[in-house]
Amino acid sequence: MLEEALEHLVRGIVEYPDDVRVRARRIRGGRVLEVRVHPEDLGKVIGRSGRTAKALRTVISALSGGRYVRVDLLDVNEVR
Amino acid sequence: MPEKETPLSQTDTTEVDVQALEQEGEIAADYIEGLLDIGDYDGDIDMDVEGERAMVAVVGGALDELVGKRGEVLEALQELTRLAVHRQTGNRTRLMLDIGGYRERRRAELTKLGTDVAQEVEQGGSPKPLAPMTPFERKIVHDAVAAAGLRSESEGEEPERYVVVYPS
């Protein structure tokens, strides 16, 4: 559900919604949601002084019922 | 620093494009409704235009999670919703989102607070600082203090910015 919610929230605010990909990974002590967007949209999902990234993280934490979820924002070409 | 607390009475009185505001409401409602569906939240969406603002309210029970402590989740959702509207219309929006009647309740509480503190300061004669509040909350307090005939200013830096009420 969290991946789907995050994908919906991000798709609504970017220029290239079809390029949005969300992947969930387990890490020790929680989960990571990795969001990939078109390179031109990366600035948009981060926002001025990280405001938009913070808003996305706030909403996802609320939806997860307070469990720790890390949200990473990347562009589609970044390798990790 | 940009100040977001311009009293409504001072905004220009150019003709309000109600249709454009209704369109903002529609886009916002779609965005929020999608989230409610995914999260399996029960909630109906009310849309309205108040003055120069589109208003979208999610009403129903069990929405506390989407409001959060001090309304922080609500503020985050409003910010994202405004971005979603901006992407589709190309225009900045002052759309206001409410969830579970939170803003309405806060408005009533803060209006009372502003009125009470104004009275206290008028009698006591010394300025009184209040607790940190969001821009939305400070605006309500400023309005209530002004209605009581006193002066107030916002001081400090976000997110710890607070209202100080002065004897006029």
PDB file of C-alpha atoms in Angstrom:
ATOM      1  CA  MET A   1       0.000   0.000   0.000  1.00  0.00           C
ATOM      2  CA  LEU A   2       2.802   2.440   0.851  1.00  0.00           C
ATOM      3  CA  GLU A   3       4.492   2.005  -2.529  1.00  0.00           C
ATOM      4  CA  GLU A   4       1.216   2.609  -4.286  1.00  0.00           C
ATOM      5  CA  ALA A   5       0.437   5.678  -2.166  1.00  0.00           C
ATOM      6  CA  LEU A   6       3.878   7.146  -2.762  1.00  0.00           C
ATOM      7  CA  GLU A   7       3.664   6.484  -6.487  1.00  0.00           C
ATOM      8  CA  HIS A   8       0.293   8.246  -6.628  1.00  0.00           C
ATOM      9  CA  LEU A   9       1.569  11.266  -4.673  1.00  0.00           C
ATOM     10  CA  VAL A  10       4.670  11.617  -6.846  1.00  0.00           C
ATOM     11  CA  ARG A  11       2.963  11.003 -10.193  1.00  0.00           C
ATOM     12  CA  GLY A  12       0.559  13.838  -9.444  1.00  0.00           C
ATOM     13  CA  ILE A  13       3.277  16.463  -9.093  1.00  0.00           C
ATOM     14  CA  VAL A  14       5.782  15.648 -11.876  1.00  0.00           C
ATOM     15  CA  GLU A  15       5.967  16.455 -15.590  1.00  0.00           C
ATOM     16  CA  TYR A  16       6.697  12.855 -16.566  1.00  0.00           C
ATOM     17  CA  PRO A  17       4.350  10.673 -14.473  1.00  0.00           C
ATOM     18  CA  ASP A  18       4.916   7.610 -16.674  1.00  0.00           C
ATOM     19  CA  ASP A  19       8.593   7.590 -15.689  1.00  0.00           C
ATOM     20  CA  VAL A  20       7.863   7.285 -11.964  1.00  0.00           C
ATOM     21  CA  ARG A  21       8.997   3.988 -10.425  1.00  0.00           C
ATOM     22  CA  VAL A  22       8.751   3.007  -6.768  1.00  0.00           C
ATOM     23  CA  ARG A  23      10.556   0.012  -5.364  1.00  0.00           C
ATOM     24  CA  ALA A  24      10.488  -1.265  -1.787  1.00  0.00           C
ATOM     25  CA  ARG A  25      13.525  -2.821  -0.127  1.00  0.00           C
ATOM     26  CA  ARG A  26      13.951  -4.270   3.339  1.00  0.00           C
ATOM     27  CA  ILE A  27      16.796  -3.002   5.430  1.00  0.00           C
ATOM     28  CA  ARG A  28      17.734  -3.671   9.016  1.00  0.00           C
ATOM     29  CA  GLY A  29      15.301  -1.815  11.212  1.00  0.00           C
ATOM     30  CA  GLY A  30      12.774  -0.956   8.547  1.00  0.00           C
ATOM     31  CA  ARG A  31      12.036  -0.416   4.925  1.00  0.00           C
ATOM     32  CA  VAL A  32      13.291   1.798   2.139  1.00  0.00           C
ATOM     33  CA  LEU A  33      11.051   3.121  -0.575  1.00  0.00           C
ATOM     34  CA  GLU A  34      13.145   4.070  -3.559  1.00  0.00           C
ATOM     35  CA  VAL A  35      11.453   6.528  -5.893  1.00  0.00           C
ATOM     36  CA  ARG A  36      12.866   7.087  -9.362  1.00  0.00           C
ATOM     37  CA  VAL A  37      11.734   9.989 -11.503  1.00  0.00           C
ATOM     38  CA  HIS A  38      12.705  11.565 -14.831  1.00  0.00           C
ATOM     39  CA  PRO A  39      15.951  13.555 -14.343  1.00  0.00           C
ATOM     40  CA  GLU A  40      14.115  16.832 -15.054  1.00  0.00           C
ATOM     41  CA  ASP A  41      11.654  16.044 -12.268  1.00  0.00           C
ATOM     42  CA  LEU A  42      14.173  15.348  -9.517  1.00  0.00           C
ATOM     43  CA  GLY A  43      14.335  18.993  -8.448  1.00  0.00           C
ATOM     44  CA  LYS A  44      10.564  19.105  -8.378  1.00  0.00           C
ATOM     45  CA  VAL A  45      10.158  16.143  -6.005  1.00  0.00           C
ATOM     46  CA  ILE A  46      12.866  17.504  -3.714  1.00  0.00           C
ATOM     47  CA  GLY A  47      11.543  21.075  -3.738  1.00  0.00           C
ATOM     48  CA  ARG A  48      12.958  24.328  -2.427  1.00  0.00           C
ATOM     49  CA  SER A  49      15.125  23.514   0.635  1.00  0.00           C
ATOM     50  CA  GLY A  50      13.812  19.952   0.457  1.00  0.00           C
ATOM     51  CA  ARG A  51      10.257  20.996   1.300  1.00  0.00           C
ATOM     52  CA  THR A  52       8.557  18.617  -1.086  1.00  0.00           C
ATOM     53  CA  ALA A  53      10.726  15.659  -0.072  1.00  0.00           C
ATOM     54  CA  LYS A  54       9.884  16.430   3.547  1.00  0.00           C
ATOM     55  CA  ALA A  55       6.154  16.581   2.777  1.00  0.00           C
ATOM     56  CA  LEU A  56       6.327  13.195   1.005  1.00  0.00           C
ATOM     57  CA  ARG A  57       8.175  11.655   3.955  1.00  0.00           C
ATOM     58  CA  THR A  58       5.717  13.120   6.469  1.00  0.00           C
ATOM     59  CA  VAL A  59       2.735  11.641   4.635  1.00  0.00           C
ATOM     60  CA  ILE A  60       4.365   8.233   4.136  1.00  0.00           C
ATOM     61  CA  SER A  61       5.314   7.993   7.837  1.00  0.00           C
ATOM     62  CA  ALA A  62       1.710   8.803   8.749  1.00  0.00           C
ATOM     63  CA  LEU A  63       0.361   6.130   6.401  1.00  0.00           C
ATOM     64  CA  SER A  64       2.758   3.531   7.774  1.00  0.00           C
ATOM     65  CA  GLY A  65       1.300   4.013  11.246  1.00  0.00           C
ATOM     66  CA  GLY A  66       4.478   5.472  12.676  1.00  0.00           C
ATOM     67  CA  ARG A  67       6.832   2.669  11.593  1.00  0.00           C
ATOM     68  CA  TYR A  68      10.118   3.922  10.206  1.00  0.00           C
ATOM     69  CA  VAL A  69      10.190   4.082   6.420  1.00  0.00           C
ATOM     70  CA  ARG A  70      13.058   5.679   4.582  1.00  0.00           C
ATOM     71  CA  VAL A  71      12.177   7.428   1.322  1.00  0.00           C
ATOM     72  CA  ASP A  72      14.996   7.862  -1.202  1.00  0.00           C
ATOM     73  CA  LEU A  73      14.540  10.093  -4.223  1.00  0.00           C
ATOM     74  CA  LEU A  74      16.639   9.332  -7.304  1.00  0.00           C
ATOM     75  CA  ASP A  75      16.560   9.964 -10.998  1.00  0.00           C
ATOM     76  CA  VAL A  76      15.944   7.020 -13.323  1.00  0.00           C
ATOM     77  CA  ASN A  77      19.572   6.926 -14.478  1.00  0.00           C
ATOM     78  CA  GLU A  78      21.206   6.773 -11.075  1.00  0.00           C
ATOM     79  CA  VAL A  79      22.846   3.471 -10.327  1.00  0.00           C
ATOM     80  CA  ARG A  80      22.997   1.986  -6.853  1.00  0.00           C
TER      81      ARG A  80
ATOM     82  CA  MET B   1      11.185  36.627   3.770  1.00  0.00           C
ATOM     83  CA  PRO B   2       7.830  36.179   2.066  1.00  0.00           C
ATOM     84  CA  GLU B   3       4.998  36.662   4.516  1.00  0.00           C
ATOM     85  CA  LYS B   4       2.002  34.477   3.888  1.00  0.00           C
ATOM     86  CA  GLU B   5      -0.267  36.147   6.369  1.00  0.00           C
ATOM     87  CA  THR B   6      -1.638  38.959   4.245  1.00  0.00           C
ATOM     88  CA  PRO B   7      -5.074  39.629   5.672  1.00  0.00           C
ATOM     89  CA  LEU B   8      -7.816  38.754   3.190  1.00  0.00           C
ATOM     90  CA  SER B   9      -9.138  42.310   3.406  1.00  0.00           C
ATOM     91  CA  GLN B  10      -5.904  43.600   1.861  1.00  0.00           C
ATOM     92  CA  THR B  11      -5.812  41.295  -1.138  1.00  0.00           C
ATOM     93  CA  ASP B  12      -6.818  42.955  -4.355  1.00  0.00           C
ATOM     94  CA  THR B  13     -10.433  42.895  -5.321  1.00  0.00           C
ATOM     95  CA  THR B  14     -10.011  42.006  -8.974  1.00  0.00           C
ATOM     96  CA  GLU B  15     -12.758  39.771 -10.194  1.00  0.00           C
ATOM     97  CA  VAL B  16     -12.351  36.271  -8.882  1.00  0.00           C
ATOM     98  CA  ASP B  17     -12.369  33.602 -11.515  1.00  0.00           C
ATOM     99  CA  VAL B  18     -14.729  31.181  -9.824  1.00  0.00           C
ATOM    100  CA  GLN B  19     -14.487  28.694 -12.645  1.00  0.00           C
ATOM    101  CA  ALA B  20     -10.708  28.514 -12.312  1.00  0.00           C
ATOM    102  CA  LEU B  21     -11.052  27.993  -8.556  1.00  0.00           C
ATOM    103  CA  GLU B  22     -13.577  25.222  -9.128  1.00  0.00           C
ATOM    104  CA  GLN B  23     -11.166  23.566 -11.503  1.00  0.00           C
ATOM    105  CA  GLU B  24      -8.452  23.765  -8.829  1.00  0.00           C
ATOM    106  CA  GLY B  25     -10.874  22.059  -6.452  1.00  0.00           C
ATOM    107  CA  GLU B  26     -11.555  19.265  -8.943  1.00  0.00           C
ATOM    108  CA  ILE B  27      -7.862  18.535  -9.472  1.00  0.00           C
ATOM    109  CA  ALA B  28      -7.211  18.587  -5.726  1.00  0.00           C
ATOM    110  CA  ALA B  29     -10.182  16.316  -5.038  1.00  0.00           C
ATOM    111  CA  ASP B  30      -8.944  13.752  -7.586  1.00  0.00           C
ATOM    112  CA  TYR B  31      -5.471  13.779  -6.061  1.00  0.00           C
ATOM    113  CA  ILE B  32      -6.739  13.342  -2.487  1.00  0.00           C
ATOM    114  CA  GLU B  33      -9.413  10.842  -3.434  1.00  0.00           C
ATOM    115  CA  GLY B  34      -6.781   8.654  -5.084  1.00  0.00           C
ATOM    116  CA  LEU B  35      -4.824   8.628  -1.847  1.00  0.00           C
ATOM    117  CA  LEU B  36      -7.911   7.803   0.252  1.00  0.00           C
ATOM    118  CA  ASP B  37      -8.699   4.872  -2.043  1.00  0.00           C
ATOM    119  CA  ILE B  38      -5.174   3.467  -1.882  1.00  0.00           C
ATOM    120  CA  GLY B  39      -5.027   3.843   1.910  1.00  0.00           C
ATOM    121  CA  ASP B  40      -8.548   2.451   2.313  1.00  0.00           C
ATOM    122  CA  TYR B  41      -9.755   5.506   4.235  1.00  0.00           C
ATOM    123  CA  ASP B  42     -13.456   6.260   4.493  1.00  0.00           C
ATOM    124  CA  GLY B  43     -14.019   9.856   3.671  1.00  0.00           C
ATOM    125  CA  ASP B  44     -16.180  12.033   1.486  1.00  0.00           C
ATOM    126  CA  ILE B  45     -14.838  15.063  -0.272  1.00  0.00           C
ATOM    127  CA  ASP B  46     -16.570  18.433  -0.063  1.00  0.00           C
ATOM    128  CA  MET B  47     -15.599  21.202  -2.450  1.00  0.00           C
ATOM    129  CA  ASP B  48     -16.289  24.881  -2.097  1.00  0.00           C
ATOM    130  CA  VAL B  49     -15.011  28.281  -3.126  1.00  0.00           C
ATOM    131  CA  GLU B  50     -14.606  30.761  -0.279  1.00  0.00           C
ATOM    132  CA  GLY B  51     -13.666  34.254  -1.269  1.00  0.00           C
ATOM    133  CA  GLU B  52     -10.600  33.868  -3.478  1.00  0.00           C
ATOM    134  CA  ARG B  53      -9.744  30.356  -2.420  1.00  0.00           C
ATOM    135  CA  ALA B  54     -10.726  26.878  -3.441  1.00  0.00           C
ATOM    136  CA  MET B  55     -11.535  24.760  -0.399  1.00  0.00           C
ATOM    137  CA  VAL B  56     -11.405  20.979  -0.368  1.00  0.00           C
ATOM    138  CA  ALA B  57     -12.458  19.128   2.774  1.00  0.00           C
ATOM    139  CA  VAL B  58     -12.285  15.436   3.558  1.00  0.00           C
ATOM    140  CA  VAL B  59     -15.092  14.594   5.955  1.00  0.00           C
ATOM    141  CA  GLY B  60     -15.732  11.357   7.778  1.00  0.00           C
ATOM    142  CA  GLY B  61     -14.382   9.373  10.684  1.00  0.00           C
ATOM    143  CA  ALA B  62     -11.000   7.885  11.522  1.00  0.00           C
ATOM    144  CA  LEU B  63      -8.920  10.473   9.672  1.00  0.00           C
ATOM    145  CA  ASP B  64      -6.617  11.458  12.556  1.00  0.00           C
ATOM    146  CA  GLU B  65      -3.601   9.814  10.919  1.00  0.00           C
ATOM    147  CA  LEU B  66      -4.005  12.130   7.944  1.00  0.00           C
ATOM    148  CA  VAL B  67      -4.047  15.184  10.212  1.00  0.00           C
ATOM    149  CA  GLY B  68      -1.124  14.303  12.442  1.00  0.00           C
ATOM    150  CA  LYS B  69       0.421  16.051  15.412  1.00  0.00           C
ATOM    151  CA  ARG B  70      -0.248  19.811  15.247  1.00  0.00           C
ATOM    152  CA  GLY B  71      -1.739  19.179  11.791  1.00  0.00           C
ATOM    153  CA  GLU B  72       1.676  18.413  10.270  1.00  0.00           C
ATOM    154  CA  VAL B  73       0.411  15.645   7.981  1.00  0.00           C
ATOM    155  CA  LEU B  74      -2.456  17.851   6.845  1.00  0.00           C
ATOM    156  CA  GLU B  75      -0.005  20.668   6.023  1.00  0.00           C
ATOM    157  CA  ALA B  76       2.191  18.237   4.072  1.00  0.00           C
ATOM    158  CA  LEU B  77      -0.801  16.948   2.115  1.00  0.00           C
ATOM    159  CA  GLN B  78      -1.940  20.488   1.380  1.00  0.00           C
ATOM    160  CA  GLU B  79       1.498  21.341   0.061  1.00  0.00           C
ATOM    161  CA  LEU B  80       1.557  18.287  -2.231  1.00  0.00           C
ATOM    162  CA  THR B  81      -2.000  18.964  -3.369  1.00  0.00           C
ATOM    163  CA  ARG B  82      -1.094  22.544  -4.291  1.00  0.00           C
ATOM    164  CA  LEU B  83       1.824  21.212  -6.351  1.00  0.00           C
ATOM    165  CA  ALA B  84      -0.512  18.784  -8.118  1.00  0.00           C
ATOM    166  CA  VAL B  85      -2.860  21.661  -8.969  1.00  0.00           C
ATOM    167  CA  HIS B  86       0.066  23.799 -10.107  1.00  0.00           C
ATOM    168  CA  ARG B  87       1.307  21.054 -12.432  1.00  0.00           C
ATOM    169  CA  GLN B  88      -2.033  20.844 -14.208  1.00  0.00           C
ATOM    170  CA  THR B  89      -3.037  24.510 -14.335  1.00  0.00           C
ATOM    171  CA  GLY B  90       0.404  26.137 -14.482  1.00  0.00           C
ATOM    172  CA  ASN B  91      -0.757  28.595 -11.823  1.00  0.00           C
ATOM    173  CA  ARG B  92       0.121  28.946  -8.180  1.00  0.00           C
ATOM    174  CA  THR B  93      -2.852  28.218  -5.951  1.00  0.00           C
ATOM    175  CA  ARG B  94      -3.917  29.202  -2.444  1.00  0.00           C
ATOM    176  CA  LEU B  95      -6.157  26.150  -2.215  1.00  0.00           C
ATOM    177  CA  MET B  96      -6.972  25.115   1.318  1.00  0.00           C
ATOM    178  CA  LEU B  97      -7.302  21.507   2.362  1.00  0.00           C
ATOM    179  CA  ASP B  98      -9.090  20.408   5.513  1.00  0.00           C
ATOM    180  CA  ILE B  99      -9.332  16.905   6.916  1.00  0.00           C
ATOM    181  CA  GLY B 100     -11.757  15.678   9.568  1.00  0.00           C
ATOM    182  CA  GLY B 101     -12.759  19.253  10.452  1.00  0.00           C
ATOM    183  CA  TYR B 102      -9.304  19.993  11.890  1.00  0.00           C
ATOM    184  CA  ARG B 103      -8.943  23.525  10.501  1.00  0.00           C
ATOM    185  CA  GLU B 104     -12.471  24.426  11.507  1.00  0.00           C
ATOM    186  CA  ARG B 105     -11.817  23.331  15.106  1.00  0.00           C
ATOM    187  CA  ARG B 106      -8.471  25.120  15.222  1.00  0.00           C
ATOM    188  CA  ARG B 107     -10.091  28.250  13.844  1.00  0.00           C
ATOM    189  CA  ALA B 108     -12.619  28.288  16.696  1.00  0.00           C
ATOM    190  CA  GLU B 109      -9.963  27.567  19.357  1.00  0.00           C
ATOM    191  CA  LEU B 110      -7.513  30.155  18.057  1.00  0.00           C
ATOM    192  CA  THR B 111     -10.135  32.850  17.606  1.00  0.00           C
ATOM    193  CA  LYS B 112     -11.034  32.382  21.256  1.00  0.00           C
ATOM    194  CA  LEU B 113      -7.345  32.394  22.239  1.00  0.00           C
ATOM    195  CA  GLY B 114      -6.699  35.605  20.287  1.00  0.00           C
ATOM    196  CA  THR B 115      -9.726  37.311  21.823  1.00  0.00           C
ATOM    197  CA  ASP B 116      -8.833  36.203  25.366  1.00  0.00           C
ATOM    198  CA  VAL B 117      -5.178  37.229  25.107  1.00  0.00           C
ATOM    199  CA  ALA B 118      -6.131  40.602  23.608  1.00  0.00           C
ATOM    200  CA  GLN B 119      -8.316  41.259  26.619  1.00  0.00           C
ATOM    201  CA  GLU B 120      -5.569  40.165  29.003  1.00  0.00           C
ATOM    202  CA  VAL B 121      -2.953  42.395  27.320  1.00  0.00           C
ATOM    203  CA  GLU B 122      -5.312  45.352  27.210  1.00  0.00           C
ATOM    204  CA  GLN B 123      -5.820  45.059  30.970  1.00  0.00           C
ATOM    205  CA  GLY B 124      -2.264  44.104  31.925  1.00  0.00           C
ATOM    206  CA  GLY B 125      -0.520  46.543  29.577  1.00  0.00           C
ATOM    207  CA  SER B 126       2.501  44.386  28.664  1.00  0.00           C
ATOM    208  CA  PRO B 127       3.103  42.437  25.408  1.00  0.00           C
ATOM    209  CA  LYS B 128       2.429  38.711  25.474  1.00  0.00           C
ATOM    210  CA  PRO B 129       4.155  36.113  23.262  1.00  0.00           C
ATOM    211  CA  LEU B 130       2.208  32.984  22.305  1.00  0.00           C
ATOM    212  CA  ALA B 131       3.358  29.451  21.454  1.00  0.00           C
ATOM    213  CA  PRO B 132       4.827  28.721  17.968  1.00  0.00           C
ATOM    214  CA  MET B 133       2.178  28.232  15.297  1.00  0.00           C
ATOM    215  CA  THR B 134       1.845  27.541  11.584  1.00  0.00           C
ATOM    216  CA  PRO B 135       1.137  30.467   9.202  1.00  0.00           C
ATOM    217  CA  PHE B 136      -2.512  29.350   8.978  1.00  0.00           C
ATOM    218  CA  GLU B 137      -2.832  29.452  12.774  1.00  0.00           C
ATOM    219  CA  ARG B 138      -1.048  32.785  13.206  1.00  0.00           C
ATOM    220  CA  LYS B 139      -3.318  34.426  10.667  1.00  0.00           C
ATOM    221  CA  ILE B 140      -6.391  33.429  12.701  1.00  0.00           C
ATOM    222  CA  VAL B 141      -4.855  34.835  15.894  1.00  0.00           C
ATOM    223  CA  HIS B 142      -3.841  38.096  14.150  1.00  0.00           C
ATOM    224  CA  ASP B 143      -7.395  38.488  12.863  1.00  0.00           C
ATOM    225  CA  ALA B 144      -8.923  37.887  16.302  1.00  0.00           C
ATOM    226  CA  VAL B 145      -6.511  40.347  17.965  1.00  0.00           C
ATOM    227  CA  ALA B 146      -7.218  42.980  15.300  1.00  0.00           C
ATOM    228  CA  ALA B 147     -10.954  42.460  15.764  1.00  0.00           C
ATOM    229  CA  ALA B 148     -10.438  43.204  19.468  1.00  0.00           C
ATOM    230  CA  GLY B 149      -8.687  46.465  18.516  1.00  0.00           C
ATOM    231  CA  LEU B 150      -5.132  45.488  19.471  1.00  0.00           C
ATOM    232  CA  ARG B 151      -1.927  44.972  17.496  1.00  0.00           C
ATOM    233  CA  SER B 152       0.038  41.740  16.990  1.00  0.00           C
ATOM    234  CA  GLU B 153       3.205  40.741  15.151  1.00  0.00           C
ATOM    235  CA  SER B 154       4.800  37.446  14.151  1.00  0.00           C
ATOM    236  CA  GLU B 155       8.333  36.971  15.471  1.00  0.00           C
ATOM    237  CA  GLY B 156      11.028  34.268  15.331  1.00  0.00           C
ATOM    238  CA  GLU B 157      11.828  31.890  12.491  1.00  0.00           C
ATOM    239  CA  GLU B 158       9.799  29.014  11.037  1.00  0.00           C
ATOM    240  CA  PRO B 159       8.873  26.519  12.304  1.00  0.00           C
ATOM    241  CA  GLU B 160       9.140  28.274  15.669  1.00  0.00           C
ATOM    242  CA  ARG B 161       7.521  31.513  14.508  1.00  0.00           C
ATOM    243  CA  TYR B 162       5.042  32.870  17.048  1.00  0.00           C
ATOM    244  CA  VAL B 163       2.604  35.713  17.590  1.00  0.00           C
ATOM    245  CA  VAL B 164       3.203  38.525  20.064  1.00  0.00           C
ATOM    246  CA  VAL B 165       0.197  40.567  21.155  1.00  0.00           C
ATOM    247  CA  TYR B 166       0.860  44.247  21.997  1.00  0.00           C
ATOM    248  CA  PRO B 167      -1.193  46.790  23.871  1.00  0.00           C
ATOM    249  CA  SER B 168      -2.226  49.171  21.089  1.00  0.00           C
TER     250      SER B 168
END
